[in-house]
GROMACS .gro file of C-alpha atoms in nm:
model
  303
    1MET     CA    1   0.017   0.044  -0.038
    2TYR     CA    2   0.124   0.333  -0.087
    3HIS     CA    3  -0.069   0.508   0.174
    4GLN     CA    4  -0.256   0.383   0.515
    5PHE     CA    5  -0.573   0.678   0.454
    6THR     CA    6  -0.899   0.578   0.601
    7TRP     CA    7  -1.230   0.695   0.655
    8GLN     CA    8  -1.205   0.674   1.001
    9GLY     CA    9  -0.873   0.819   1.008
   10VAL     CA   10  -1.018   1.163   0.761
   11LEU     CA   11  -1.246   1.194   1.035
   12ALA     CA   12  -1.121   1.183   1.330
   13ALA     CA   13  -0.799   1.410   1.180
   14SER     CA   14  -1.087   1.664   1.064
   15ALA     CA   15  -1.219   1.745   1.406
   16ARG     CA   16  -0.881   1.789   1.503
   17ALA     CA   17  -0.835   2.057   1.216
   18ALA     CA   18  -1.133   2.259   1.215
   19TRP     CA   19  -1.178   2.609   1.276
   20GLN     CA   20  -1.426   2.884   1.294
   21LEU     CA   21  -1.469   3.131   1.006
   22ASP     CA   22  -1.502   3.407   1.226
   23ASP     CA   23  -1.129   3.382   1.460
   24VAL     CA   24  -0.960   3.360   1.135
   25MET     CA   25  -1.099   3.597   0.879
   26PRO     CA   26  -1.302   3.857   1.127
   27GLU     CA   27  -1.512   4.022   0.844
   28ASP     CA   28  -1.337   4.378   0.933
   29ALA     CA   29  -0.960   4.184   0.904
   30GLY     CA   30  -0.707   4.394   0.725
   31LEU     CA   31  -0.448   4.276   0.494
   32ASP     CA   32  -0.100   4.443   0.594
   33PHE     CA   33  -0.037   4.641   0.190
   34THR     CA   34   0.310   4.724   0.307
   35ARG     CA   35   0.424   4.365   0.259
   36PRO     CA   36   0.401   4.096  -0.008
   37PHE     CA   37   0.190   3.822   0.009
   38MET     CA   38   0.288   3.551  -0.173
   39PRO     CA   39   0.591   3.345  -0.142
   40GLU     CA   40   0.843   3.443  -0.488
   41ALA     CA   41   0.849   3.095  -0.524
   42LEU     CA   42   0.523   3.120  -0.647
   43ALA     CA   43   0.494   3.451  -0.715
   44ARG     CA   44   0.843   3.487  -0.987
   45VAL     CA   45   0.858   3.835  -0.919
   46ALA     CA   46   1.178   3.871  -0.994
   47ASP     CA   47   1.235   3.750  -1.299
   48THR     CA   48   0.901   3.950  -1.459
   49PRO     CA   49   1.048   4.169  -1.716
   50GLY     CA   50   0.957   4.547  -1.694
   51ILE     CA   51   0.930   4.498  -1.303
   52SER     CA   52   1.172   4.694  -1.055
   53GLU     CA   53   1.240   4.631  -0.718
   54GLY     CA   54   1.028   4.961  -0.607
   55ASP     CA   55   0.704   4.807  -0.794
   56GLY     CA   56   0.711   4.383  -0.693
   57ARG     CA   57   0.572   4.376  -0.414
   58LEU     CA   58   0.165   4.533  -0.649
   59LEU     CA   59   0.249   4.234  -0.870
   60ASN     CA   60   0.310   4.003  -0.612
   61GLN     CA   61  -0.008   4.150  -0.355
   62ILE     CA   62  -0.205   4.113  -0.728
   63ARG     CA   63  -0.071   3.742  -0.695
   64GLY     CA   64  -0.215   3.779  -0.360
   65HIS     CA   65  -0.522   3.825  -0.492
   66GLU     CA   66  -0.608   3.605  -0.780
   67TYR     CA   67  -0.412   3.305  -0.587
   68LEU     CA   68  -0.754   3.251  -0.300
   69SER     CA   69  -0.949   3.443  -0.604
   70MET     CA   70  -0.877   3.147  -0.848
   71PHE     CA   71  -0.930   2.868  -0.555
   72GLY     CA   72  -1.241   3.023  -0.419
   73LEU     CA   73  -1.350   2.955  -0.836
   74ILE     CA   74  -1.259   2.633  -0.814
   75GLU     CA   75  -1.409   2.509  -0.492
   76GLU     CA   76  -1.699   2.659  -0.617
   77MET     CA   77  -1.639   2.402  -0.864
   78ILE     CA   78  -1.503   2.123  -0.632
   79LEU     CA   79  -1.842   2.153  -0.389
   80PRO     CA   80  -2.061   2.064  -0.625
   81PHE     CA   81  -1.853   1.721  -0.758
   82VAL     CA   82  -1.808   1.597  -0.431
   83LEU     CA   83  -2.135   1.615  -0.265
   84ASP     CA   84  -2.335   1.470  -0.646
   85HIS     CA   85  -1.998   1.185  -0.558
   86ALA     CA   86  -2.176   1.143  -0.209
   87ARG     CA   87  -2.570   1.137  -0.290
   88PRO     CA   88  -2.544   0.744  -0.425
   89MET     CA   89  -2.333   0.703  -0.091
   90LEU     CA   90  -2.612   0.734   0.153
   91GLU     CA   91  -2.681   0.415   0.277
   92GLY     CA   92  -2.388   0.305   0.268
   93ASP     CA   93  -2.057   0.303   0.502
   94ASP     CA   94  -2.156   0.579   0.763
   95GLU     CA   95  -1.812   0.683   0.821
   96ARG     CA   96  -1.754   0.791   0.456
   97VAL     CA   97  -2.098   1.011   0.415
   98ARG     CA   98  -2.022   1.106   0.728
   99ALA     CA   99  -1.617   1.236   0.587
  100LEU     CA  100  -1.756   1.349   0.241
  101LEU     CA  101  -2.047   1.592   0.424
  102GLY     CA  102  -1.760   1.733   0.633
  103PHE     CA  103  -1.541   1.765   0.289
  104ALA     CA  104  -1.835   1.999   0.094
  105SER     CA  105  -1.915   2.200   0.456
  106GLU     CA  106  -1.545   2.274   0.516
  107GLU     CA  107  -1.516   2.333   0.122
  108ALA     CA  108  -1.852   2.588   0.190
  109LYS     CA  109  -1.624   2.760   0.470
  110HIS     CA  110  -1.347   2.794   0.199
  111ILE     CA  111  -1.532   2.983  -0.054
  112HIS     CA  112  -1.687   3.198   0.223
  113LEU     CA  113  -1.294   3.287   0.371
  114PHE     CA  114  -1.200   3.382  -0.008
  115LYS     CA  115  -1.458   3.577  -0.048
  116ARG     CA  116  -1.390   3.758   0.318
  117PHE     CA  117  -1.033   3.841   0.233
  118HIS     CA  118  -1.151   3.951  -0.118
  119ALA     CA  119  -1.325   4.236   0.055
  120ALA     CA  120  -1.039   4.292   0.251
  121PHE     CA  121  -0.826   4.342  -0.042
  122VAL     CA  122  -1.066   4.520  -0.198
  123ARG     CA  123  -1.074   4.787   0.067
  124GLY     CA  124  -0.721   4.840   0.073
  125PHE     CA  125  -0.544   4.782  -0.295
  126PRO     CA  126  -0.581   5.130  -0.537
  127VAL     CA  127  -0.787   4.903  -0.826
  128THR     CA  128  -1.011   4.621  -0.857
  129CYS     CA  129  -0.771   4.251  -0.995
  130GLY     CA  130  -0.951   4.106  -1.307
  131MET     CA  131  -1.055   3.747  -1.228
  132ILE     CA  132  -1.171   3.488  -1.480
  133GLY     CA  133  -1.511   3.382  -1.466
  134PRO     CA  134  -1.760   3.296  -1.399
  135ALA     CA  135  -1.750   3.030  -1.155
  136GLU     CA  136  -2.023   2.880  -1.275
  137ALA     CA  137  -1.912   2.809  -1.671
  138ILE     CA  138  -1.608   2.769  -1.505
  139ALA     CA  139  -1.782   2.458  -1.290
  140ALA     CA  140  -1.977   2.312  -1.572
  141GLU     CA  141  -1.656   2.283  -1.811
  142ILE     CA  142  -1.483   2.073  -1.567
  143LEU     CA  143  -1.769   1.905  -1.449
  144ARG     CA  144  -1.901   1.786  -1.821
  145HIS     CA  145  -1.569   1.558  -1.790
  146ASP     CA  146  -1.584   1.169  -1.633
  147PRO     CA  147  -1.599   1.144  -1.278
  148LEU     CA  148  -1.304   0.965  -1.279
  149SER     CA  149  -1.070   1.232  -1.443
  150VAL     CA  150  -1.247   1.558  -1.238
  151ALA     CA  151  -1.154   1.362  -0.952
  152LEU     CA  152  -0.776   1.347  -1.030
  153ALA     CA  153  -0.829   1.739  -1.095
  154VAL     CA  154  -0.923   1.752  -0.824
  155LEU     CA  155  -0.659   1.553  -0.611
  156HIS     CA  156  -0.384   1.703  -0.819
  157ILE     CA  157  -0.499   2.058  -0.655
  158GLU     CA  158  -0.502   1.937  -0.300
  159TRP     CA  159  -0.192   1.819  -0.339
  160MET     CA  160  -0.098   2.113  -0.499
  161THR     CA  161  -0.217   2.314  -0.196
  162GLN     CA  162  -0.038   2.092   0.076
  163ALA     CA  163   0.320   2.157  -0.144
  164HIS     CA  164   0.301   2.510  -0.148
  165TYR     CA  165   0.226   2.580   0.219
  166LEU     CA  166   0.511   2.293   0.319
  167ASP     CA  167   0.699   2.407   0.048
  168SER     CA  168   0.724   2.807   0.023
  169VAL     CA  169   0.440   2.974   0.331
  170ARG     CA  170   0.550   2.794   0.568
  171ASP     CA  171   0.897   2.961   0.650
  172ASP     CA  172   0.868   3.258   0.447
  173ALA     CA  173   0.879   3.534   0.747
  174GLY     CA  174   0.793   3.792   0.508
  175ILE     CA  175   0.469   3.781   0.370
  176ASP     CA  176   0.159   3.956   0.547
  177PRO     CA  177   0.056   3.796   0.850
  178LEU     CA  178  -0.270   3.745   0.786
  179PHE     CA  179  -0.282   3.617   0.444
  180LYS     CA  180  -0.031   3.389   0.534
  181SER     CA  181  -0.258   3.274   0.870
  182LEU     CA  182  -0.492   3.196   0.629
  183LEU     CA  183  -0.292   2.965   0.430
  184ARG     CA  184  -0.224   2.782   0.732
  185HIS     CA  185  -0.614   2.745   0.792
  186HIS     CA  186  -0.670   2.613   0.440
  187TRP     CA  187  -0.351   2.379   0.462
  188MET     CA  188  -0.508   2.241   0.749
  189GLU     CA  189  -0.835   2.106   0.643
  190GLU     CA  190  -0.703   2.001   0.231
  191ALA     CA  191  -0.444   1.774   0.442
  192GLN     CA  192  -0.762   1.569   0.543
  193HIS     CA  193  -0.935   1.693   0.148
  194ALA     CA  194  -0.636   1.504  -0.054
  195ARG     CA  195  -0.676   1.164   0.170
  196ILE     CA  196  -1.043   1.186   0.110
  197ASP     CA  197  -1.022   1.207  -0.274
  198THR     CA  198  -0.750   0.980  -0.300
  199LEU     CA  199  -1.027   0.706  -0.114
  200MET     CA  200  -1.226   0.877  -0.438
  201VAL     CA  201  -0.992   0.801  -0.730
  202GLU     CA  202  -0.963   0.484  -0.601
  203LEU     CA  203  -1.374   0.428  -0.544
  204LEU     CA  204  -1.384   0.586  -0.891
  205ALA     CA  205  -1.068   0.394  -1.084
  206GLU     CA  206  -1.216   0.036  -0.966
  207GLY     CA  207  -1.267  -0.226  -1.146
  208ARG     CA  208  -1.188  -0.031  -1.467
  209ASP     CA  209  -0.961  -0.196  -1.728
  210GLU     CA  210  -0.651   0.002  -1.879
  211ALA     CA  211  -0.823   0.133  -2.194
  212ALA     CA  212  -1.097   0.276  -1.919
  213ILE     CA  213  -0.813   0.476  -1.757
  214ASP     CA  214  -0.629   0.588  -2.004
  215ARG     CA  215  -0.982   0.759  -2.197
  216ALA     CA  216  -0.994   0.925  -1.812
  217ILE     CA  217  -0.618   1.041  -1.835
  218ASP     CA  218  -0.687   1.212  -2.174
  219GLU     CA  219  -1.016   1.381  -2.004
  220TYR     CA  220  -0.730   1.520  -1.764
  221LEU     CA  221  -0.570   1.603  -1.978
  222GLU     CA  222  -0.833   1.785  -2.133
  223ILE     CA  223  -0.911   1.905  -1.774
  224GLY     CA  224  -0.540   2.036  -1.742
  225MET     CA  225  -0.583   2.199  -2.083
  226PHE     CA  226  -0.903   2.414  -2.033
  227LEU     CA  227  -0.694   2.539  -1.675
  228ASP     CA  228  -0.339   2.677  -1.844
  229GLY     CA  229  -0.605   2.851  -2.075
  230GLY     CA  230  -0.761   3.076  -1.789
  231CYS     CA  231  -0.358   3.102  -1.648
  232LYS     CA  232  -0.287   3.254  -1.957
  233GLY     CA  233  -0.584   3.483  -1.967
  234GLN     CA  234  -0.550   3.570  -1.603
  235THR     CA  235  -0.220   3.668  -1.631
  236ALA     CA  236  -0.322   3.893  -1.923
  237LEU     CA  237  -0.594   4.030  -1.601
  238ASN     CA  238  -0.288   4.030  -1.411
  239LEU     CA  239  -0.108   4.264  -1.663
  240ALA     CA  240  -0.353   4.529  -1.660
  241ALA     CA  241  -0.433   4.575  -1.323
  242PHE     CA  242  -0.069   4.590  -1.233
  243GLU     CA  243  -0.034   4.855  -1.490
  244ALA     CA  244  -0.323   5.090  -1.289
  245ALA     CA  245  -0.206   4.998  -1.047
  246ALA     CA  246   0.151   5.115  -1.115
  247GLY     CA  247   0.067   5.435  -1.282
  248ARG     CA  248   0.277   5.330  -1.637
  249VAL     CA  249   0.255   5.123  -1.951
  250LEU     CA  250   0.473   4.904  -1.987
  251ALA     CA  251   0.715   4.908  -2.261
  252ASP     CA  252   0.591   4.618  -2.561
  253ALA     CA  253   0.835   4.433  -2.517
  254ASP     CA  254   0.828   4.406  -2.158
  255ARG     CA  255   0.472   4.332  -2.183
  256GLU     CA  256   0.586   4.044  -2.392
  257GLY     CA  257   0.786   3.942  -2.132
  258PHE     CA  258   0.559   3.930  -1.827
  259ILE     CA  259   0.272   3.780  -2.016
  260THR     CA  260   0.582   3.445  -2.068
  261ALA     CA  261   0.717   3.485  -1.734
  262GLN     CA  262   0.391   3.500  -1.506
  263HIS     CA  263   0.200   3.286  -1.747
  264GLN     CA  264   0.494   3.024  -1.710
  265ALA     CA  265   0.443   3.104  -1.318
  266LEU     CA  266   0.078   3.109  -1.306
  267ARG     CA  267   0.095   2.737  -1.468
  268TRP     CA  268   0.351   2.584  -1.247
  269THR     CA  269   0.119   2.701  -0.968
  270TYR     CA  270  -0.152   2.530  -1.056
  271LEU     CA  271  -0.064   2.256  -1.292
  272GLY     CA  272   0.291   2.195  -1.323
  273SER     CA  273   0.335   2.144  -0.892
  274GLY     CA  274   0.065   1.934  -0.872
  275MET     CA  275   0.164   1.721  -1.124
  276THR     CA  276   0.482   1.650  -1.019
  277HIS     CA  277   0.323   1.635  -0.674
  278PRO     CA  278   0.504   1.223  -0.499
  279GLN     CA  279   0.207   1.153  -0.427
  280PHE     CA  280  -0.052   1.205  -0.678
  281ARG     CA  281   0.195   1.077  -0.840
  282ALA     CA  282   0.133   0.757  -0.680
  283THR     CA  283  -0.246   0.732  -0.657
  284LEU     CA  284  -0.200   0.755  -1.060
  285GLY     CA  285   0.087   0.485  -1.013
  286ALA     CA  286  -0.137   0.234  -0.822
  287ILE     CA  287  -0.429   0.294  -1.080
  288SER     CA  288  -0.222   0.269  -1.362
  289PRO     CA  289   0.165   0.289  -1.388
  290ALA     CA  290   0.140   0.403  -1.776
  291ALA     CA  291  -0.072   0.661  -1.655
  292ARG     CA  292   0.126   0.787  -1.427
  293ASP     CA  293   0.406   0.737  -1.678
  294ARG     CA  294   0.168   0.980  -1.899
  295ILE     CA  295   0.207   1.292  -1.723
  296ASP     CA  296   0.533   1.215  -1.607
  297ALA     CA  297   0.602   1.324  -1.974
  298VAL     CA  298   0.338   1.604  -2.008
  299ALA     CA  299   0.432   1.792  -1.662
  300PRO     CA  300   0.768   1.996  -1.759
  301ALA     CA  301   0.580   2.208  -2.008
  302PHE     CA  302   0.407   2.358  -1.647
  303CYS     CA  303   0.724   2.425  -1.405
   0.00000   0.00000   0.00000
């Protein structure tokens, strides 16, 4: 076994990790706009053309707004997916039902958390930062795929979240403490979601032959390309917000370099870091070594 996750274990861990929204993000909470929000490993501001040392923090904060807003969009897709998955199992294993419903409840709480963050960001940032959407259209496009493909995309996202906090956020003393706290509390509950989704993927893959698994991987990659298109669109919105906040328009060469560098930064944040996560790869390998090899071949383009 490459893991020892159980529904009972997830329930116990979720109870220990639970937190209250008002304790983490009161409605009147304020962000510290004198500090960056994102670790440089994710924001990749330093290597972005046209960004001077003096206005790098603006782009970093725009990336921070994008990061939590993007999670809000993604979790508005995950919530109905988990509820739809739980519905056929209401007569089954009680611990599994409770774990799935707890998963859904926590995702709803995270969506609420991110909306409070957005309100605090709007109160303190000088310009409006655009976001791709609407959320309903993004969710509909992803959810039209094979449930196994969607579950793999969700698993990718859950493990990606773990890597971001543990590898980049946790030990970064320079970022805004409130933003860091939001990411820590999100990580605490997403740790259990990653385990739940591992069990969901195994259930959805059970009984499928290699051809059926291969088709599911095709659709997982379709979801990835859809998200990559979203990353490209979001990069253009981030550029517009940066130019408005900085009060200057980048030269054409710098604008092109900005789009290239920041699109790749978003690709790493939302795609590459999930595709290459050891636990995600382990799940792929457990259901099909060929599936793992396919994703391993594609992943470097998003890193």
